DNA sequence: AAGCAATTCAACCGCGGTCCG
DNA sequence: TCGGACCGCGGTTGAATTGCT
């Protein structure tokens, strides 16, 4: 017996408009994320609670990095997918700036194909390689069980490490940087500012008002473009976003928006580096952008595993990883 | 330039887990 | 302990975009 749909009829579906984004963001700024059930009621948004949560977590949440995945991120995803399977949320917890949806999409649209190609290139060299497929449905039951045991062993090991005091402190000290990587480089606070998301929206709003959409779909594509480039300093910094714009009524909504959220400049386009200037409001969202600490427990283990290997430079790294993985599991 | 195919990715759907009265 | 409500996750869809002929 299926549960009735969580959303009643009458809720709006489809792409979010900038206005809806603003309403949602301003509500969350005031009340904090959570209690999603109350969001549509309290905001007047004609969206179901799920949709609001999804929009926030996948798009509006502070600290989200959009755009191209780096080599490191890519490798991490490949490794973690091999280790954890399609547990995108777990994988995303190791890449705090990426959403599970983003990672999932990236895997399905790009990495899976890339690995297939790679695998095709290696085909014939080893039987085990053939069996290591990014699309794992072909995995036999025995293989699956062995893999599960490996996962369990890893988890136990990580847990025992986490429970030992010295490891615990090292975990605390060695939180992953905002990029999800160990702090061999300058440590960037993992938390992010609320402004980083409002900044995106304000930028969006400015552009949106500069080119008022003829219809909602166009607005949405604007949203996509802006958000896609919003945190990409390379692409956004050259864009004259500073142009003050007024809407058709002559009201500079972007300024109003700016004052509403109280951040200094629209021009500090890189949200990654705006994190240190956290406003009191922004600190509200620290926890939201922080992965659950418990989810980070196995990180030291994984970090070591991932980055020791990462130290082994070379063009064959990717294929090596696959070979290593297949050797581990089969 | 137009039409079609392939790709991308935001959003939706449905299920399982957890919480709480 | 039970059942309903809510939340989070993974799989899937489909509109928009891009590439190719």
Coordinates of C-alpha atoms (C1' of nucleotides) in Angstrom, one line a residue:
Chain A
X1 CA 0.0 0.0 0.0
X2 CA 1.6 3.1 -1.2
X3 CA 1.7 6.2 0.8
X4 CA -0.2 9.1 -0.7
X5 CA 1.9 11.7 -2.4
X6 CA 3.5 14.1 0.0
X7 CA 2.4 17.0 -2.1
X8 CA -1.2 17.9 -2.6
X9 CA -2.4 19.0 -5.9
X10 CA -2.1 22.7 -6.5
X11 CA 1.6 22.8 -5.8
X12 CA 3.7 24.3 -8.5
X13 CA 6.2 22.1 -10.3
X14 CA 9.0 22.7 -12.7
X15 CA 11.9 25.1 -12.6
X16 CA 12.2 27.6 -9.8
X17 CA 12.0 31.2 -10.6
X18 CA 14.3 33.8 -9.1
X19 CA 11.4 35.2 -7.1
X20 CA 10.8 31.9 -5.5
X21 CA 14.5 31.5 -4.8
X22 CA 14.6 34.8 -3.0
X23 CA 11.6 34.0 -0.9
X24 CA 13.0 30.7 0.1
X25 CA 16.4 32.1 0.9
X26 CA 15.1 34.9 2.9
X27 CA 12.9 32.6 4.8
X28 CA 15.7 30.2 5.6
X29 CA 17.9 33.1 6.6
X30 CA 15.4 34.1 9.1
X31 CA 14.4 30.7 10.4
X32 CA 17.2 28.4 9.4
X33 CA 17.0 25.3 7.4
X34 CA 14.8 22.5 8.6
X35 CA 11.1 22.0 9.3
X36 CA 10.6 21.9 5.6
X37 CA 6.9 21.1 6.1
X38 CA 6.3 24.6 7.4
X39 CA 8.2 26.3 4.6
X40 CA 5.5 26.4 1.9
X41 CA 2.9 27.4 4.5
X42 CA 5.0 30.2 6.0
X43 CA 6.4 31.6 2.8
X44 CA 3.4 31.2 0.6
X45 CA 5.4 29.4 -1.9
X46 CA 3.3 27.1 -4.0
X47 CA 5.9 24.3 -3.7
X48 CA 5.9 21.2 -1.7
X49 CA 8.2 20.9 1.2
X50 CA 10.4 18.4 -0.6
X51 CA 10.9 20.7 -3.5
X52 CA 11.9 23.5 -1.1
X53 CA 14.4 21.3 0.6
X54 CA 15.8 20.0 -2.6
X55 CA 16.1 23.5 -4.0
X56 CA 18.0 24.6 -0.9
X57 CA 20.3 21.6 -0.6
X58 CA 21.1 21.3 -4.2
X59 CA 21.2 24.8 -5.3
X60 CA 20.8 27.6 -2.8
X61 CA 22.7 26.2 0.1
X62 CA 25.9 28.2 0.9
X63 CA 29.2 26.8 0.0
X64 CA 28.1 24.9 -3.0
X65 CA 30.7 24.8 -5.7
X66 CA 29.4 24.6 -9.2
X67 CA 31.0 24.1 -12.5
X68 CA 33.7 21.8 -13.6
X69 CA 35.0 19.1 -11.4
X70 CA 38.7 19.1 -10.7
X71 CA 41.0 16.2 -11.3
X72 CA 41.2 15.5 -7.6
X73 CA 37.4 15.6 -7.2
X74 CA 37.0 13.3 -10.2
X75 CA 39.5 10.8 -8.7
X76 CA 37.9 11.0 -5.4
X77 CA 34.5 10.3 -6.9
X78 CA 35.9 7.3 -8.8
X79 CA 37.5 5.9 -5.7
X80 CA 34.6 6.5 -3.5
X81 CA 32.1 5.1 -5.9
X82 CA 34.2 2.0 -6.1
X83 CA 34.3 1.8 -2.4
X84 CA 30.8 2.9 -1.5
X85 CA 28.8 2.2 -4.6
X86 CA 26.0 4.5 -5.6
X87 CA 25.7 6.0 -2.2
X88 CA 25.9 9.5 -3.5
X89 CA 25.2 11.2 -0.2
X90 CA 28.0 9.4 1.4
X91 CA 30.3 10.3 -1.4
X92 CA 29.2 13.9 -1.3
X93 CA 30.1 14.0 2.4
X94 CA 33.7 13.8 1.3
X95 CA 33.3 16.5 -1.2
X96 CA 31.5 19.1 1.0
X97 CA 31.2 21.6 -1.8
X98 CA 29.4 19.3 -4.1
X99 CA 25.9 18.0 -3.8
X100 CA 25.0 14.4 -4.1
X101 CA 22.8 15.3 -7.1
X102 CA 25.7 17.0 -8.8
X103 CA 28.0 14.1 -8.1
X104 CA 25.4 11.6 -9.3
X105 CA 24.8 13.6 -12.5
X106 CA 28.5 13.9 -13.1
X107 CA 29.0 10.2 -12.6
X108 CA 26.1 9.2 -14.8
X109 CA 26.8 11.6 -17.6
X110 CA 30.6 11.7 -17.7
X111 CA 32.6 9.4 -15.4
X112 CA 30.7 6.2 -16.2
X113 CA 31.4 6.7 -19.9
X114 CA 34.9 7.7 -19.2
X115 CA 35.6 4.6 -17.2
X116 CA 33.8 2.4 -19.8
X117 CA 36.1 3.8 -22.5
X118 CA 39.1 3.3 -20.3
X119 CA 38.0 -0.2 -19.5
X120 CA 37.4 -0.9 -23.2
X121 CA 41.0 0.2 -23.8
X122 CA 42.3 -2.2 -21.2
X123 CA 40.1 -5.0 -22.3
X124 CA 41.9 -8.3 -22.9
X125 CA 44.6 -7.5 -20.5
X126 CA 43.0 -9.1 -17.5
X127 CA 39.9 -10.9 -16.8
X128 CA 39.4 -9.1 -13.5
X129 CA 39.5 -5.8 -15.2
X130 CA 36.6 -6.8 -17.3
X131 CA 34.7 -7.5 -14.2
X132 CA 35.4 -4.2 -12.7
X133 CA 32.8 -2.2 -14.3
X134 CA 31.5 1.2 -13.3
X135 CA 28.1 -0.2 -14.0
X136 CA 28.2 -2.9 -11.4
X137 CA 25.0 -4.7 -12.0
X138 CA 27.0 -7.5 -13.6
X139 CA 28.8 -8.1 -10.3
X140 CA 28.1 -11.6 -9.1
X141 CA 26.7 -12.3 -5.7
X142 CA 30.1 -13.6 -4.4
X143 CA 31.8 -10.5 -5.6
X144 CA 29.2 -8.4 -4.1
X145 CA 29.6 -10.1 -0.7
X146 CA 33.3 -9.8 -0.8
X147 CA 32.9 -6.2 -1.5
X148 CA 30.5 -5.7 1.3
X149 CA 32.9 -7.4 3.6
X150 CA 35.6 -5.0 2.4
X151 CA 33.3 -2.1 3.1
X152 CA 32.5 -3.4 6.6
X153 CA 36.2 -3.9 7.3
X154 CA 36.9 -0.4 6.2
X155 CA 34.1 1.0 8.3
X156 CA 35.2 -0.9 11.4
X157 CA 38.8 0.2 10.9
X158 CA 37.6 3.8 10.5
X159 CA 35.4 3.5 13.6
X160 CA 38.2 2.2 15.8
X161 CA 40.4 5.0 14.5
X162 CA 37.8 7.5 15.2
X163 CA 37.3 6.2 18.7
X164 CA 40.9 6.4 19.7
X165 CA 41.5 9.8 21.4
X166 CA 44.6 10.8 19.5
X167 CA 42.9 10.0 16.2
X168 CA 39.8 11.8 17.1
X169 CA 41.8 15.0 17.7
X170 CA 43.6 14.5 14.6
X171 CA 40.4 14.2 12.8
X172 CA 39.2 17.4 14.4
X173 CA 42.4 19.1 13.4
X174 CA 42.4 17.7 10.0
X175 CA 39.1 18.5 8.8
X176 CA 39.0 18.5 5.1
X177 CA 39.5 21.8 3.5
X178 CA 36.6 23.3 1.7
X179 CA 37.7 21.7 -1.4
X180 CA 37.4 18.4 0.3
X181 CA 41.1 17.7 0.2
X182 CA 43.6 17.5 3.0
X183 CA 45.2 20.6 4.1
X184 CA 48.5 20.3 2.4
X185 CA 47.6 23.7 1.0
X186 CA 46.3 26.7 3.0
X187 CA 43.5 25.6 5.1
X188 CA 40.2 27.1 4.1
X189 CA 37.4 27.0 6.6
X190 CA 35.0 24.4 5.6
X191 CA 32.0 26.4 6.6
X192 CA 30.7 28.9 4.3
X193 CA 28.8 32.1 4.4
X194 CA 25.2 32.5 3.8
X195 CA 26.2 35.4 1.6
X196 CA 27.8 33.1 -0.8
X197 CA 24.4 31.9 -1.7
X198 CA 22.6 35.1 -1.5
X199 CA 25.4 36.5 -3.6
X200 CA 24.6 34.0 -6.3
X201 CA 21.0 35.0 -6.1
X202 CA 21.7 38.7 -6.2
X203 CA 23.8 38.2 -9.2
X204 CA 21.1 36.3 -10.7
X205 CA 18.6 38.9 -9.9
X206 CA 20.7 41.6 -11.4
X207 CA 21.1 39.8 -14.6
X208 CA 17.5 38.8 -14.6
X209 CA 16.4 42.3 -14.3
X210 CA 18.8 43.5 -16.9
X211 CA 17.2 41.0 -19.3
X212 CA 13.7 40.5 -18.1
X213 CA 12.6 37.1 -19.1
X214 CA 9.9 36.9 -21.7
X215 CA 8.7 33.8 -20.0
X216 CA 9.5 31.7 -17.0
X217 CA 11.6 29.2 -19.0
X218 CA 14.0 32.0 -20.0
X219 CA 14.3 33.1 -16.5
X220 CA 15.2 29.6 -15.5
X221 CA 17.9 29.4 -18.1
X222 CA 19.3 32.6 -16.7
X223 CA 19.3 31.1 -13.3
X224 CA 21.1 28.1 -14.6
X225 CA 23.7 30.2 -16.3
X226 CA 24.3 32.5 -13.4
X227 CA 24.4 29.8 -10.9
X228 CA 26.7 27.8 -13.0
X229 CA 29.1 30.6 -13.4
X230 CA 28.4 32.2 -10.1
X231 CA 31.1 30.6 -8.1
X232 CA 33.4 30.2 -11.0
X233 CA 35.7 33.0 -10.5
X234 CA 37.4 32.6 -13.8
X235 CA 34.2 33.1 -15.7
X236 CA 32.3 35.4 -13.5
X237 CA 35.0 37.9 -12.7
X238 CA 35.2 39.1 -16.2
X239 CA 31.5 39.5 -16.4
X240 CA 30.2 43.0 -15.8
X241 CA 27.9 42.0 -13.1
X242 CA 28.3 45.2 -11.3
X243 CA 26.0 47.0 -13.7
X244 CA 23.3 48.4 -11.5
X245 CA 20.0 47.5 -12.9
X246 CA 16.5 48.6 -12.3
X247 CA 13.4 46.6 -13.0
X248 CA 10.6 47.8 -15.1
X249 CA 9.1 49.8 -12.3
X250 CA 12.3 51.7 -11.8
X251 CA 13.1 50.1 -8.5
X252 CA 16.5 48.7 -8.0
X253 CA 15.5 45.4 -6.6
X254 CA 19.0 44.2 -6.5
X255 CA 19.9 46.9 -4.1
X256 CA 17.0 46.1 -2.0
X257 CA 18.1 42.6 -2.1
X258 CA 21.6 43.5 -1.2
X259 CA 20.3 45.5 1.8
X260 CA 18.0 42.7 2.7
X261 CA 20.9 40.3 3.1
X262 CA 23.4 42.8 4.1
X263 CA 26.6 41.6 2.4
X264 CA 29.1 44.0 1.2
X265 CA 29.7 43.4 -2.4
X266 CA 28.3 41.5 -5.2
X267 CA 31.7 41.5 -6.8
X268 CA 33.4 39.0 -4.5
X269 CA 32.3 36.3 -6.8
X270 CA 34.2 33.5 -5.4
X271 CA 32.2 32.1 -2.6
X272 CA 35.0 29.7 -1.6
X273 CA 37.0 32.6 -0.4
X274 CA 34.3 34.7 1.1
X275 CA 33.9 32.2 3.8
X276 CA 36.2 33.7 6.3
X277 CA 34.0 36.8 6.5
X278 CA 31.1 35.1 8.0
X279 CA 28.3 37.2 9.2
X280 CA 26.4 36.4 12.3
X281 CA 23.5 35.3 10.1
X282 CA 25.7 33.2 8.1
X283 CA 26.9 31.3 11.1
X284 CA 23.4 30.0 11.4
X285 CA 24.1 27.9 8.4
X286 CA 27.4 26.5 9.4
X287 CA 26.0 23.2 10.4
X288 CA 24.0 23.0 7.2
X289 CA 27.0 23.3 5.0
X290 CA 29.0 21.1 7.3
X291 CA 28.7 17.5 6.7
X292 CA 27.7 15.5 9.8
X293 CA 30.9 15.1 11.7
X294 CA 30.1 11.4 12.1
X295 CA 30.0 11.1 8.4
X296 CA 33.5 12.4 8.4
X297 CA 34.9 9.8 10.6
X298 CA 36.4 7.5 8.0
X299 CA 38.0 10.5 6.4
X300 CA 41.4 10.0 7.8
X301 CA 41.5 6.5 6.5
X302 CA 40.2 7.5 3.1
X303 CA 42.3 10.6 3.0
X304 CA 45.4 8.5 3.5
X305 CA 44.3 6.0 1.0
X306 CA 43.2 8.5 -1.6
X307 CA 46.0 11.0 -1.3
X308 CA 48.9 8.6 -0.9
X309 CA 47.8 7.3 -4.2
X310 CA 47.3 10.8 -5.4
X311 CA 50.9 11.4 -4.8
X312 CA 51.7 8.9 -7.4
X313 CA 51.5 11.2 -10.3
X314 CA 51.3 10.1 -13.9
X315 CA 48.9 9.7 -16.7
X316 CA 48.2 6.1 -15.8
X317 CA 46.8 7.1 -12.5
X318 CA 43.2 6.5 -13.5
X319 CA 43.8 3.2 -15.0
X320 CA 46.0 2.2 -12.2
X321 CA 43.2 3.0 -9.8
X322 CA 40.9 0.7 -11.6
X323 CA 43.5 -2.0 -11.6
X324 CA 44.1 -1.5 -7.9
X325 CA 40.4 -1.6 -7.2
X326 CA 39.8 -4.7 -9.2
X327 CA 42.8 -6.3 -7.4
X328 CA 41.3 -5.3 -4.1
X329 CA 37.9 -6.6 -4.7
X330 CA 38.4 -9.6 -6.9
Chain B
dA1 C1' 20.0 27.6 -41.8
dA2 C1' 17.3 23.8 -40.4
dG3 C1' 16.5 19.5 -38.5
dC4 C1' 17.8 15.9 -35.7
dA5 C1' 20.4 13.4 -32.2
dA6 C1' 23.0 13.5 -28.1
dT7 C1' 24.1 15.4 -23.8
dT8 C1' 23.4 17.8 -19.6
dC9 C1' 21.4 18.7 -15.3
dA10 C1' 17.6 20.6 -12.4
dA11 C1' 13.7 18.7 -10.6
dC12 C1' 10.5 15.0 -9.5
dC13 C1' 9.1 10.5 -7.7
dG14 C1' 8.8 6.9 -4.6
dC15 C1' 10.8 4.3 -1.1
dG16 C1' 13.1 3.4 3.4
dG17 C1' 14.5 5.2 7.7
dT18 C1' 13.8 8.0 11.8
dC19 C1' 11.3 10.6 15.0
dC20 C1' 7.7 11.5 18.0
dG21 C1' 3.2 11.4 20.2
Chain C
dT1 C1' 4.8 -0.7 20.9
dC2 C1' 2.5 1.2 17.1
dG3 C1' 1.4 4.2 13.5
dG4 C1' 1.6 8.5 11.2
dA5 C1' 4.4 12.4 9.7
dC6 C1' 8.5 13.9 8.1
dC7 C1' 13.1 13.7 6.1
dG8 C1' 16.8 12.1 3.1
dC9 C1' 18.3 9.3 -0.5
dG10 C1' 18.9 7.1 -5.1
dG11 C1' 16.8 6.5 -9.5
dT12 C1' 14.5 8.6 -13.2
dT13 C1' 12.6 12.1 -16.2
dG14 C1' 12.3 15.7 -19.4
dA15 C1' 13.3 20.5 -20.9
dA16 C1' 17.1 23.1 -22.4
dT17 C1' 21.3 23.2 -24.6
dT18 C1' 24.9 21.7 -27.6
dG19 C1' 26.8 19.2 -31.5
dC20 C1' 26.4 17.1 -35.8
dT21 C1' 24.8 16.4 -40.5

